[in-house]
Amino acid sequence: MYCWARTLLYLTVTVLGIASLVGACGQKGPLYLPEETTAVSESPGADVPTPSPAPSDAAAASDTP
């Protein structure tokens, strides 16, 4: 007599085994968590000097006699 339960068990084990192998494909990189660095990165525009403010019209008008 043919046992469907055994066939289903073999099929399930085979499908889960193949799925685990395919799911592991393409995993690259170190197998550990990298250590945290204490250095703080600055923003890219931090070293750009800010322009001096332009004189206002009221200050320029008060300088004239």
Backbone atoms as SQL, in Angstrom:
CREATE TABLE atoms (id INTEGER PRIMARY KEY, chain TEXT, resi INTEGER, resn TEXT, atom TEXT, x REAL, y REAL, z REAL);
INSERT INTO atoms VALUES
  (1, 'A', 1, 'MET', 'N', 0.831, -1.174, 0.000),
  (2, 'A', 1, 'MET', 'CA', 0.000, 0.000, 0.000),
  (3, 'A', 1, 'MET', 'C', 0.883, 1.248, 0.000),
  (4, 'A', 2, 'TYR', 'N', 0.430, 2.250, -0.721),
  (5, 'A', 2, 'TYR', 'CA', 1.191, 3.492, -0.894),
  (6, 'A', 2, 'TYR', 'C', 0.860, 4.471, 0.233),
  (7, 'A', 3, 'CYS', 'N', 1.893, 5.031, 0.871),
  (8, 'A', 3, 'CYS', 'CA', 1.694, 5.922, 2.016),
  (9, 'A', 3, 'CYS', 'C', 1.893, 7.383, 1.585),
  (10, 'A', 4, 'TRP', 'N', 0.788, 8.148, 1.535),
  (11, 'A', 4, 'TRP', 'CA', 0.858, 9.548, 1.106),
  (12, 'A', 4, 'TRP', 'C', 1.526, 10.437, 2.161),
  (13, 'A', 5, 'ALA', 'N', 1.418, 10.067, 3.398),
  (14, 'A', 5, 'ALA', 'CA', 2.015, 10.857, 4.472),
  (15, 'A', 5, 'ALA', 'C', 3.543, 10.866, 4.364),
  (16, 'A', 6, 'ARG', 'N', 4.122, 9.710, 4.047),
  (17, 'A', 6, 'ARG', 'CA', 5.569, 9.639, 3.902),
  (18, 'A', 6, 'ARG', 'C', 6.029, 10.445, 2.696),
  (19, 'A', 7, 'THR', 'N', 5.291, 10.391, 1.618),
  (20, 'A', 7, 'THR', 'CA', 5.633, 11.163, 0.425),
  (21, 'A', 7, 'THR', 'C', 5.540, 12.660, 0.710),
  (22, 'A', 8, 'LEU', 'N', 4.501, 13.061, 1.428),
  (23, 'A', 8, 'LEU', 'CA', 4.343, 14.462, 1.792),
  (24, 'A', 8, 'LEU', 'C', 5.483, 14.921, 2.705),
  (25, 'A', 9, 'LEU', 'N', 5.905, 14.065, 3.625),
  (26, 'A', 9, 'LEU', 'CA', 7.029, 14.393, 4.505),
  (27, 'A', 9, 'LEU', 'C', 8.307, 14.586, 3.698),
  (28, 'A', 10, 'TYR', 'N', 8.605, 13.672, 2.787),
  (29, 'A', 10, 'TYR', 'CA', 9.803, 13.795, 1.956),
  (30, 'A', 10, 'TYR', 'C', 9.748, 15.046, 1.086),
  (31, 'A', 11, 'LEU', 'N', 8.581, 15.320, 0.542),
  (32, 'A', 11, 'LEU', 'CA', 8.424, 16.498, -0.299),
  (33, 'A', 11, 'LEU', 'C', 8.627, 17.786, 0.512),
  (34, 'A', 12, 'THR', 'N', 8.062, 17.824, 1.720),
  (35, 'A', 12, 'THR', 'CA', 8.200, 19.004, 2.575),
  (36, 'A', 12, 'THR', 'C', 9.651, 19.218, 2.979),
  (37, 'A', 13, 'VAL', 'N', 10.343, 18.165, 3.374),
  (38, 'A', 13, 'VAL', 'CA', 11.752, 18.274, 3.752),
  (39, 'A', 13, 'VAL', 'C', 12.589, 18.732, 2.561),
  (40, 'A', 14, 'THR', 'N', 12.309, 18.210, 1.387),
  (41, 'A', 14, 'THR', 'CA', 13.058, 18.592, 0.188),
  (42, 'A', 14, 'THR', 'C', 12.827, 20.053, -0.170),
  (43, 'A', 15, 'VAL', 'N', 11.584, 20.495, -0.145),
  (44, 'A', 15, 'VAL', 'CA', 11.266, 21.888, -0.491),
  (45, 'A', 15, 'VAL', 'C', 11.886, 22.839, 0.519),
  (46, 'A', 16, 'LEU', 'N', 11.792, 22.538, 1.808),
  (47, 'A', 16, 'LEU', 'CA', 12.390, 23.406, 2.826),
  (48, 'A', 16, 'LEU', 'C', 13.914, 23.429, 2.729),
  (49, 'A', 17, 'GLY', 'N', 14.517, 22.305, 2.402),
  (50, 'A', 17, 'GLY', 'CA', 15.975, 22.253, 2.228),
  (51, 'A', 17, 'GLY', 'C', 16.435, 23.086, 1.044),
  (52, 'A', 18, 'ILE', 'N', 15.735, 22.979, -0.077),
  (53, 'A', 18, 'ILE', 'CA', 16.089, 23.771, -1.259),
  (54, 'A', 18, 'ILE', 'C', 15.849, 25.255, -0.997),
  (55, 'A', 19, 'ALA', 'N', 14.764, 25.580, -0.304),
  (56, 'A', 19, 'ALA', 'CA', 14.472, 26.983, 0.006),
  (57, 'A', 19, 'ALA', 'C', 15.544, 27.585, 0.906),
  (58, 'A', 20, 'SER', 'N', 16.053, 26.822, 1.857),
  (59, 'A', 20, 'SER', 'CA', 17.103, 27.349, 2.728),
  (60, 'A', 20, 'SER', 'C', 18.407, 27.533, 1.968),
  (61, 'A', 21, 'LEU', 'N', 18.703, 26.677, 1.014),
  (62, 'A', 21, 'LEU', 'CA', 19.914, 26.830, 0.209),
  (63, 'A', 21, 'LEU', 'C', 19.807, 28.038, -0.717),
  (64, 'A', 22, 'VAL', 'N', 18.656, 28.217, -1.323),
  (65, 'A', 22, 'VAL', 'CA', 18.468, 29.344, -2.234),
  (66, 'A', 22, 'VAL', 'C', 18.433, 30.663, -1.458),
  (67, 'A', 23, 'GLY', 'N', 17.869, 30.642, -0.267),
  (68, 'A', 23, 'GLY', 'CA', 17.803, 31.852, 0.554),
  (69, 'A', 23, 'GLY', 'C', 19.168, 32.320, 1.013),
  (70, 'A', 24, 'ALA', 'N', 20.142, 31.425, 1.076),
  (71, 'A', 24, 'ALA', 'CA', 21.484, 31.787, 1.517),
  (72, 'A', 24, 'ALA', 'C', 22.352, 32.297, 0.365),
  (73, 'A', 25, 'CYS', 'N', 21.882, 32.211, -0.848),
  (74, 'A', 25, 'CYS', 'CA', 22.677, 32.665, -1.989),
  (75, 'A', 25, 'CYS', 'C', 22.832, 34.179, -1.966),
  (76, 'A', 26, 'GLY', 'N', 24.027, 34.653, -2.240),
  (77, 'A', 26, 'GLY', 'CA', 24.267, 36.078, -2.338),
  (78, 'A', 26, 'GLY', 'C', 24.588, 36.753, -1.026),
  (79, 'A', 27, 'GLN', 'N', 24.655, 36.021, 0.067),
  (80, 'A', 27, 'GLN', 'CA', 25.006, 36.625, 1.354),
  (81, 'A', 27, 'GLN', 'C', 26.513, 36.831, 1.376),
  (82, 'A', 28, 'LYS', 'N', 26.929, 38.105, 1.463),
  (83, 'A', 28, 'LYS', 'CA', 28.351, 38.435, 1.455),
  (84, 'A', 28, 'LYS', 'C', 28.664, 39.324, 2.637),
  (85, 'A', 29, 'GLY', 'N', 29.912, 39.521, 2.878),
  (86, 'A', 29, 'GLY', 'CA', 30.329, 40.424, 3.929),
  (87, 'A', 29, 'GLY', 'C', 30.792, 39.679, 5.165),
  (88, 'A', 30, 'PRO', 'N', 31.223, 40.429, 6.152),
  (89, 'A', 30, 'PRO', 'CA', 31.742, 39.796, 7.362),
  (90, 'A', 30, 'PRO', 'C', 30.634, 39.113, 8.161),
  (91, 'A', 31, 'LEU', 'N', 31.022, 38.073, 8.875),
  (92, 'A', 31, 'LEU', 'CA', 30.064, 37.321, 9.664),
  (93, 'A', 31, 'LEU', 'C', 30.067, 37.772, 11.119),
  (94, 'A', 32, 'TYR', 'N', 30.436, 39.035, 11.344),
  (95, 'A', 32, 'TYR', 'CA', 30.425, 39.588, 12.683),
  (96, 'A', 32, 'TYR', 'C', 29.910, 41.014, 12.618),
  (97, 'A', 33, 'LEU', 'N', 29.476, 41.541, 13.735),
  (98, 'A', 33, 'LEU', 'CA', 29.023, 42.926, 13.782),
  (99, 'A', 33, 'LEU', 'C', 30.248, 43.835, 13.854),
  (100, 'A', 34, 'PRO', 'N', 30.334, 44.833, 13.009),
  (101, 'A', 34, 'PRO', 'CA', 31.490, 45.739, 13.056),
  (102, 'A', 34, 'PRO', 'C', 31.472, 46.557, 14.346),
  (103, 'A', 35, 'GLU', 'N', 32.668, 46.894, 14.829),
  (104, 'A', 35, 'GLU', 'CA', 32.763, 47.701, 16.039),
  (105, 'A', 35, 'GLU', 'C', 32.320, 49.123, 15.739),
  (106, 'A', 36, 'GLU', 'N', 31.683, 49.738, 16.729),
  (107, 'A', 36, 'GLU', 'CA', 31.231, 51.110, 16.541),
  (108, 'A', 36, 'GLU', 'C', 32.419, 52.061, 16.645),
  (109, 'A', 37, 'THR', 'N', 32.478, 53.016, 15.751),
  (110, 'A', 37, 'THR', 'CA', 33.551, 53.997, 15.802),
  (111, 'A', 37, 'THR', 'C', 33.086, 55.198, 16.604),
  (112, 'A', 38, 'THR', 'N', 34.019, 55.843, 17.299),
  (113, 'A', 38, 'THR', 'CA', 33.669, 56.991, 18.119),
  (114, 'A', 38, 'THR', 'C', 33.843, 58.298, 17.372),
  (115, 'A', 39, 'ALA', 'N', 34.419, 58.266, 16.181),
  (116, 'A', 39, 'ALA', 'CA', 34.625, 59.491, 15.419),
  (117, 'A', 39, 'ALA', 'C', 33.285, 60.001, 14.890),
  (118, 'A', 40, 'VAL', 'N', 33.085, 61.296, 15.018),
  (119, 'A', 40, 'VAL', 'CA', 31.862, 61.922, 14.542),
  (120, 'A', 40, 'VAL', 'C', 32.172, 62.556, 13.193),
  (121, 'A', 41, 'SER', 'N', 31.398, 62.205, 12.200),
  (122, 'A', 41, 'SER', 'CA', 31.633, 62.788, 10.882),
  (123, 'A', 41, 'SER', 'C', 30.962, 64.152, 10.802),
  (124, 'A', 42, 'GLU', 'N', 31.685, 65.094, 10.208),
  (125, 'A', 42, 'GLU', 'CA', 31.146, 66.439, 10.064),
  (126, 'A', 42, 'GLU', 'C', 30.340, 66.525, 8.782),
  (127, 'A', 43, 'SER', 'N', 29.477, 67.509, 8.725),
  (128, 'A', 43, 'SER', 'CA', 28.693, 67.696, 7.512),
  (129, 'A', 43, 'SER', 'C', 29.612, 68.208, 6.409),
  (130, 'A', 44, 'PRO', 'N', 29.319, 67.919, 5.143),
  (131, 'A', 44, 'PRO', 'CA', 30.208, 68.303, 4.053),
  (132, 'A', 44, 'PRO', 'C', 30.385, 69.813, 3.910),
  (133, 'A', 45, 'GLY', 'N', 29.444, 70.613, 4.323),
  (134, 'A', 45, 'GLY', 'CA', 29.550, 72.056, 4.146),
  (135, 'A', 45, 'GLY', 'C', 30.074, 72.770, 5.376),
  (136, 'A', 46, 'ALA', 'N', 30.629, 72.037, 6.344),
  (137, 'A', 46, 'ALA', 'CA', 31.058, 72.650, 7.596),
  (138, 'A', 46, 'ALA', 'C', 32.289, 73.523, 7.411),
  (139, 'A', 47, 'ASP', 'N', 33.154, 73.226, 6.434),
  (140, 'A', 47, 'ASP', 'CA', 34.377, 73.993, 6.278),
  (141, 'A', 47, 'ASP', 'C', 34.218, 75.179, 5.320),
  (142, 'A', 48, 'VAL', 'N', 33.041, 75.408, 4.800),
  (143, 'A', 48, 'VAL', 'CA', 32.802, 76.515, 3.877),
  (144, 'A', 48, 'VAL', 'C', 32.512, 77.773, 4.703),
  (145, 'A', 49, 'PRO', 'N', 33.271, 78.861, 4.478),
  (146, 'A', 49, 'PRO', 'CA', 33.017, 80.076, 5.267),
  (147, 'A', 49, 'PRO', 'C', 31.692, 80.721, 4.871),
  (148, 'A', 50, 'THR', 'N', 31.054, 81.332, 5.837),
  (149, 'A', 50, 'THR', 'CA', 29.787, 82.005, 5.554),
  (150, 'A', 50, 'THR', 'C', 30.074, 83.430, 5.111),
  (151, 'A', 51, 'PRO', 'N', 29.352, 83.949, 4.147),
  (152, 'A', 51, 'PRO', 'CA', 29.597, 85.316, 3.672),
  (153, 'A', 51, 'PRO', 'C', 29.148, 86.335, 4.715),
  (154, 'A', 52, 'SER', 'N', 29.846, 87.472, 4.743),
  (155, 'A', 52, 'SER', 'CA', 29.472, 88.514, 5.692),
  (156, 'A', 52, 'SER', 'C', 28.165, 89.151, 5.231),
  (157, 'A', 53, 'PRO', 'N', 27.341, 89.597, 6.171),
  (158, 'A', 53, 'PRO', 'CA', 26.052, 90.181, 5.781),
  (159, 'A', 53, 'PRO', 'C', 26.259, 91.510, 5.047),
  (160, 'A', 54, 'ALA', 'N', 25.404, 91.753, 4.090),
  (161, 'A', 54, 'ALA', 'CA', 25.472, 92.996, 3.308),
  (162, 'A', 54, 'ALA', 'C', 24.972, 94.145, 4.177),
  (163, 'A', 55, 'PRO', 'N', 25.535, 95.351, 3.996),
  (164, 'A', 55, 'PRO', 'CA', 25.039, 96.487, 4.783),
  (165, 'A', 55, 'PRO', 'C', 23.601, 96.802, 4.408),
  (166, 'A', 56, 'SER', 'N', 22.826, 97.163, 5.407),
  (167, 'A', 56, 'SER', 'CA', 21.425, 97.449, 5.147),
  (168, 'A', 56, 'SER', 'C', 21.291, 98.837, 4.524),
  (169, 'A', 57, 'ASP', 'N', 20.174, 99.106, 3.891),
  (170, 'A', 57, 'ASP', 'CA', 19.940, 100.402, 3.239),
  (171, 'A', 57, 'ASP', 'C', 19.815, 101.517, 4.270),
  (172, 'A', 58, 'ALA', 'N', 19.298, 101.224, 5.441),
  (173, 'A', 58, 'ALA', 'CA', 19.131, 102.248, 6.474),
  (174, 'A', 58, 'ALA', 'C', 20.489, 102.717, 6.983),
  (175, 'A', 59, 'ALA', 'N', 21.436, 101.798, 7.139),
  (176, 'A', 59, 'ALA', 'CA', 22.775, 102.192, 7.610),
  (177, 'A', 59, 'ALA', 'C', 23.504, 102.969, 6.538),
  (178, 'A', 60, 'ALA', 'N', 23.325, 102.640, 5.292),
  (179, 'A', 60, 'ALA', 'CA', 23.976, 103.386, 4.216),
  (180, 'A', 60, 'ALA', 'C', 23.368, 104.777, 4.069),
  (181, 'A', 61, 'ALA', 'N', 22.072, 104.941, 4.301),
  (182, 'A', 61, 'ALA', 'CA', 21.419, 106.232, 4.178),
  (183, 'A', 61, 'ALA', 'C', 21.804, 107.143, 5.334),
  (184, 'A', 62, 'SER', 'N', 22.046, 106.584, 6.527),
  (185, 'A', 62, 'SER', 'CA', 22.385, 107.422, 7.673),
  (186, 'A', 62, 'SER', 'C', 23.823, 107.928, 7.597),
  (187, 'A', 63, 'ASP', 'N', 24.689, 107.302, 6.797),
  (188, 'A', 63, 'ASP', 'CA', 26.068, 107.745, 6.675),
  (189, 'A', 63, 'ASP', 'C', 26.207, 108.970, 5.774),
  (190, 'A', 64, 'THR', 'N', 25.263, 109.184, 4.917),
  (191, 'A', 64, 'THR', 'CA', 25.344, 110.335, 4.001),
  (192, 'A', 64, 'THR', 'C', 24.865, 111.592, 4.683),
  (193, 'A', 65, 'PRO', 'N', 25.563, 112.751, 4.458),
  (194, 'A', 65, 'PRO', 'CA', 25.131, 114.005, 5.103),
  (195, 'A', 65, 'PRO', 'C', 23.898, 114.599, 4.536);
